[in-house]
JSON list of C-alpha atoms in Angstrom, two decimals:
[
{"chain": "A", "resi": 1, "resn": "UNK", "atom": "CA", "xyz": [-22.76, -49.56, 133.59]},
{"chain": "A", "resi": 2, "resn": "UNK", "atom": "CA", "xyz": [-23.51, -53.30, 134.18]},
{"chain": "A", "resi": 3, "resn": "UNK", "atom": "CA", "xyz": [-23.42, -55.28, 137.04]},
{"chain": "A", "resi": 4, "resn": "UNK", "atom": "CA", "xyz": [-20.35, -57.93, 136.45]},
{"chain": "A", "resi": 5, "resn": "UNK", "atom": "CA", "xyz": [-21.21, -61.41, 138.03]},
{"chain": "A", "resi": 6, "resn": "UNK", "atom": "CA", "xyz": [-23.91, -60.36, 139.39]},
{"chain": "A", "resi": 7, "resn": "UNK", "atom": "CA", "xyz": [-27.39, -61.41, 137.31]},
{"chain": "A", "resi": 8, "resn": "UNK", "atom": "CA", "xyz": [-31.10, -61.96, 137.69]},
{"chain": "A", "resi": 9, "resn": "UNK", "atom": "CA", "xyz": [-30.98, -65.15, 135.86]},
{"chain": "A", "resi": 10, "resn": "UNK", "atom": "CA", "xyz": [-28.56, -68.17, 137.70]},
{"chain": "A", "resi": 11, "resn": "UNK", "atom": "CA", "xyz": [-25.94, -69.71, 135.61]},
{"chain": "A", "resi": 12, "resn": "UNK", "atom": "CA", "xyz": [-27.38, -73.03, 134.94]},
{"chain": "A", "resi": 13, "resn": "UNK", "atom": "CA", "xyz": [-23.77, -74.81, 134.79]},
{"chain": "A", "resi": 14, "resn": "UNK", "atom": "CA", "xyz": [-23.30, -73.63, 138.03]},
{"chain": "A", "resi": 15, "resn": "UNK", "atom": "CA", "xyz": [-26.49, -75.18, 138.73]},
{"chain": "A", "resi": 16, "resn": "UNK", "atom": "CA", "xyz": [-25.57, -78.52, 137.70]},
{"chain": "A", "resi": 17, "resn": "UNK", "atom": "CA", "xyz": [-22.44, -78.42, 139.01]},
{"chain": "A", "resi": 18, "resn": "UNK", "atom": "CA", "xyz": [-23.31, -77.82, 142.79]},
{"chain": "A", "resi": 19, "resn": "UNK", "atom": "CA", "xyz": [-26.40, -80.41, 142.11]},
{"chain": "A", "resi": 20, "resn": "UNK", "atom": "CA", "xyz": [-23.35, -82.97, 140.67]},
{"chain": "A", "resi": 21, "resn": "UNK", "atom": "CA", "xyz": [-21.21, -81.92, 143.97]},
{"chain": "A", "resi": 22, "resn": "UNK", "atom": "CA", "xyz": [-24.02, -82.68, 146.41]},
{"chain": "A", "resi": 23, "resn": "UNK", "atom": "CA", "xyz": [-25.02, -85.69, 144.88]},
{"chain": "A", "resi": 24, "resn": "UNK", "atom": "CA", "xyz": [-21.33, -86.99, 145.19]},
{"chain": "A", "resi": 25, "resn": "UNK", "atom": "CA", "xyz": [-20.67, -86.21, 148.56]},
{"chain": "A", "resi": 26, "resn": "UNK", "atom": "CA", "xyz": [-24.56, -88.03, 149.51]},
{"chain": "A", "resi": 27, "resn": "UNK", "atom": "CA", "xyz": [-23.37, -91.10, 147.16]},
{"chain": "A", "resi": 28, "resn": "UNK", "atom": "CA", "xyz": [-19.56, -90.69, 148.18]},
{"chain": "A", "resi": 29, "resn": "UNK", "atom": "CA", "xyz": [-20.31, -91.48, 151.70]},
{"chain": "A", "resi": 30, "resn": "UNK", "atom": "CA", "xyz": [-23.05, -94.00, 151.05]},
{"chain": "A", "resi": 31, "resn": "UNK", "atom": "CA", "xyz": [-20.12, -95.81, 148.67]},
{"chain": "A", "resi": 32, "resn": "UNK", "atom": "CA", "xyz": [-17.14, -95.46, 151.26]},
{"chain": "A", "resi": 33, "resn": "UNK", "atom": "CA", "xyz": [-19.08, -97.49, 154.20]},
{"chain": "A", "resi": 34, "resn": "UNK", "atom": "CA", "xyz": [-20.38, -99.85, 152.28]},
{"chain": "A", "resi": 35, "resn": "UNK", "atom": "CA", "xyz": [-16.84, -100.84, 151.01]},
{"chain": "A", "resi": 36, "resn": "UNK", "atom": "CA", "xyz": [-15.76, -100.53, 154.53]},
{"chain": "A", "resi": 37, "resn": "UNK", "atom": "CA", "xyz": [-18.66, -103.18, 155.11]},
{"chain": "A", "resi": 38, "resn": "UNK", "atom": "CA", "xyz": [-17.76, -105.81, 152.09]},
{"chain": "A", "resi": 39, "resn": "UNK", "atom": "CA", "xyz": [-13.62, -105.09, 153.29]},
{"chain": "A", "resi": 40, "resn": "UNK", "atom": "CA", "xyz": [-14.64, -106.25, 156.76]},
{"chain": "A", "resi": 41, "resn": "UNK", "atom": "CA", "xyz": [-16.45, -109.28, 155.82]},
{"chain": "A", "resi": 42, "resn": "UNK", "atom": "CA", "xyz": [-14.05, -110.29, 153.35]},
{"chain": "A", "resi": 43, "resn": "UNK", "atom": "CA", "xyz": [-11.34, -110.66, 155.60]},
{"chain": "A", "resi": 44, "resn": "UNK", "atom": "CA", "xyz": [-13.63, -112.68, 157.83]},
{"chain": "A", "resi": 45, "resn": "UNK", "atom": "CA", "xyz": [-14.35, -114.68, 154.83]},
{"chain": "A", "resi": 46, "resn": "UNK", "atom": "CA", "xyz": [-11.04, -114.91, 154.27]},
{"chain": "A", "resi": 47, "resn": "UNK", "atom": "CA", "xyz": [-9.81, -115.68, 157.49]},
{"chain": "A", "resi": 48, "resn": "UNK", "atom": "CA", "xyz": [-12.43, -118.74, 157.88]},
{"chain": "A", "resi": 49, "resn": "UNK", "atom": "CA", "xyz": [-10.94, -120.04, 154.97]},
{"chain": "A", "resi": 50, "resn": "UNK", "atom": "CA", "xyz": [-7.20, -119.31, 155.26]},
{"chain": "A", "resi": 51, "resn": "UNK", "atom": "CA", "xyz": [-6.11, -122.90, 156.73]},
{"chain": "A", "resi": 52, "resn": "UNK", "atom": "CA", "xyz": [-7.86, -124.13, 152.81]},
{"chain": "A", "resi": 53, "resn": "UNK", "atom": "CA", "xyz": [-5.87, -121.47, 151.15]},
{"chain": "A", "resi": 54, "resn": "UNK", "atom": "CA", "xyz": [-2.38, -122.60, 153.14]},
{"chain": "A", "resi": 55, "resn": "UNK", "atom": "CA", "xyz": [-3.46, -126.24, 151.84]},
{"chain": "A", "resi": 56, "resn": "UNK", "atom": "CA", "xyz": [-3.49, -125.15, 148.27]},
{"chain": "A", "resi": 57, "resn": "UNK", "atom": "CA", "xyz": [-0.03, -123.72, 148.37]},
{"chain": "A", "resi": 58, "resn": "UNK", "atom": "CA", "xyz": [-1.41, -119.74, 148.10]},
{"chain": "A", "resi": 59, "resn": "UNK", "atom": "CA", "xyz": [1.75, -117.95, 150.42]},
{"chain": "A", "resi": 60, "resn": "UNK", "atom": "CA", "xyz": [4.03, -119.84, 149.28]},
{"chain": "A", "resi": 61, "resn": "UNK", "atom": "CA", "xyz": [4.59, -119.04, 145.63]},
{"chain": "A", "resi": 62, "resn": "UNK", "atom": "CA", "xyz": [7.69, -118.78, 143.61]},
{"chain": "A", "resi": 63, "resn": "UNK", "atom": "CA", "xyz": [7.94, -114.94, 143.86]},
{"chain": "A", "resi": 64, "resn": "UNK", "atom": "CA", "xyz": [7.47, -114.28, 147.58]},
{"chain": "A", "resi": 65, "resn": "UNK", "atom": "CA", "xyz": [10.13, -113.27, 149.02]},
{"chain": "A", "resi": 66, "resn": "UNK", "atom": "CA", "xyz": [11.08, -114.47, 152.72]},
{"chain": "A", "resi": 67, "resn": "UNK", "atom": "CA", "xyz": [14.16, -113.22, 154.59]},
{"chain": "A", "resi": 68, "resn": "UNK", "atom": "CA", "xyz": [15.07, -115.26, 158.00]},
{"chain": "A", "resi": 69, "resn": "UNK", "atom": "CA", "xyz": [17.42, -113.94, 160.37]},
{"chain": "A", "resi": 70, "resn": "UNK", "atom": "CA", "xyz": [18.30, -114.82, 164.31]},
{"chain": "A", "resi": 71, "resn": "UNK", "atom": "CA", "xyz": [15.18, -112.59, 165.64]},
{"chain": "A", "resi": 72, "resn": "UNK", "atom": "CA", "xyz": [13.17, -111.71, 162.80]},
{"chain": "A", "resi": 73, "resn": "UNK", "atom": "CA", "xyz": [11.20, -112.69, 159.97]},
{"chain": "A", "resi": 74, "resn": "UNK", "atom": "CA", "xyz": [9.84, -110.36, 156.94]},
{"chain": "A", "resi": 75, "resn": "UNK", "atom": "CA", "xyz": [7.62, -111.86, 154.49]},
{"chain": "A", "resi": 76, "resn": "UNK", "atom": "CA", "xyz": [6.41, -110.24, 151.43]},
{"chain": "A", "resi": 77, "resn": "UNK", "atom": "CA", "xyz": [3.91, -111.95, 149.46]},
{"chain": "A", "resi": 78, "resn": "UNK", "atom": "CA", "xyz": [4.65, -110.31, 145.76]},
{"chain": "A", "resi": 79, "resn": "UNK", "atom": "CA", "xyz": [3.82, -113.24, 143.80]},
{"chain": "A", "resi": 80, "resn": "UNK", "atom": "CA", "xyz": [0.98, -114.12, 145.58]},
{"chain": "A", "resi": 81, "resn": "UNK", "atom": "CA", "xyz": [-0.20, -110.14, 146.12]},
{"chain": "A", "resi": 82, "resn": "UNK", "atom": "CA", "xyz": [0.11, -110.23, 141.84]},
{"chain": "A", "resi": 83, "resn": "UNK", "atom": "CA", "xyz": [-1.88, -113.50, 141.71]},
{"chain": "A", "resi": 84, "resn": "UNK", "atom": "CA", "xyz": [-4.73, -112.14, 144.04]},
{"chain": "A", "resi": 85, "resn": "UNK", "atom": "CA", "xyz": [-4.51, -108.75, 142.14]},
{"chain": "A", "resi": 86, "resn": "UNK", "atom": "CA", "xyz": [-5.36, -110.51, 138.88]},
{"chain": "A", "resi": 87, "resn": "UNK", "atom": "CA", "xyz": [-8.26, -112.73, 140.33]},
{"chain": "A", "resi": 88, "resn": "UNK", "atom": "CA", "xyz": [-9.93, -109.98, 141.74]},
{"chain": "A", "resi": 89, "resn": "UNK", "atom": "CA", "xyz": [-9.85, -107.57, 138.45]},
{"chain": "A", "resi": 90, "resn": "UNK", "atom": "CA", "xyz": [-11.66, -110.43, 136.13]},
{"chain": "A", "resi": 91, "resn": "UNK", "atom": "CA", "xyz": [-14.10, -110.87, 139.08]},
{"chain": "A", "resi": 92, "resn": "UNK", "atom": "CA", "xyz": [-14.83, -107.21, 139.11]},
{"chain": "A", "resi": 93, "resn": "UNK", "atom": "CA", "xyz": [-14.51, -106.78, 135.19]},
{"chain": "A", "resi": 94, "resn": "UNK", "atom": "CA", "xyz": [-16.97, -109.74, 134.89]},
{"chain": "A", "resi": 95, "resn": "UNK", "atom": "CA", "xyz": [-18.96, -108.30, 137.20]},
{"chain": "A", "resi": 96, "resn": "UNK", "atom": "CA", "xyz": [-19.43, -105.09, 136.10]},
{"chain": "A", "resi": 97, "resn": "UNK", "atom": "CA", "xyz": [-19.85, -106.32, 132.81]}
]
């Protein structure tokens, strides 16, 4: 009678799978702080240069939607969320290109 799942010989896709799985936690956490790292100085970046960007008009875009009432005042950027959104995915594609 044979042994089921139980052999002499490893299975080598279960081999390469736990290698893959080890690897991508190691590079998974490697990957996650350094995008915490480039978030962090991005908005510092982006905070040294946001009286520039309220010169050029960027916040106040056709599109953004800003409600004013006695006490309160909501803001949502869509227009100028979609803008940034765009910019950023031809950096990215160009740079990964």
């Amino acid at each position: 009678m044979a042994d089921r799942g139980h052999s002499s010989t490893p299975n080598p896709a279960l081999l390469s799978l736990n290698r893959l799985a080890h690897c991508d936690r190691r590079l998974g956490a490697m990957s996650i702080s350094r995008l915490l790292i480039i978030f962090g100085l991005s908005l510092v970046v982006l905070g040294l240069l946001w009286p520039v960007i309220s010169k050029i008009g960027l916040g106040r875009l056709p599109g953004d939607i800003v409600i004013e009432r006695d006490n309160f005042r909501v803001y949502i950027p869509l227009a100028t969320s979609l803008l940034v959104s765009v910019i950023l995915s031809l950096i990215l594609w160009l740079a990964n290109r």
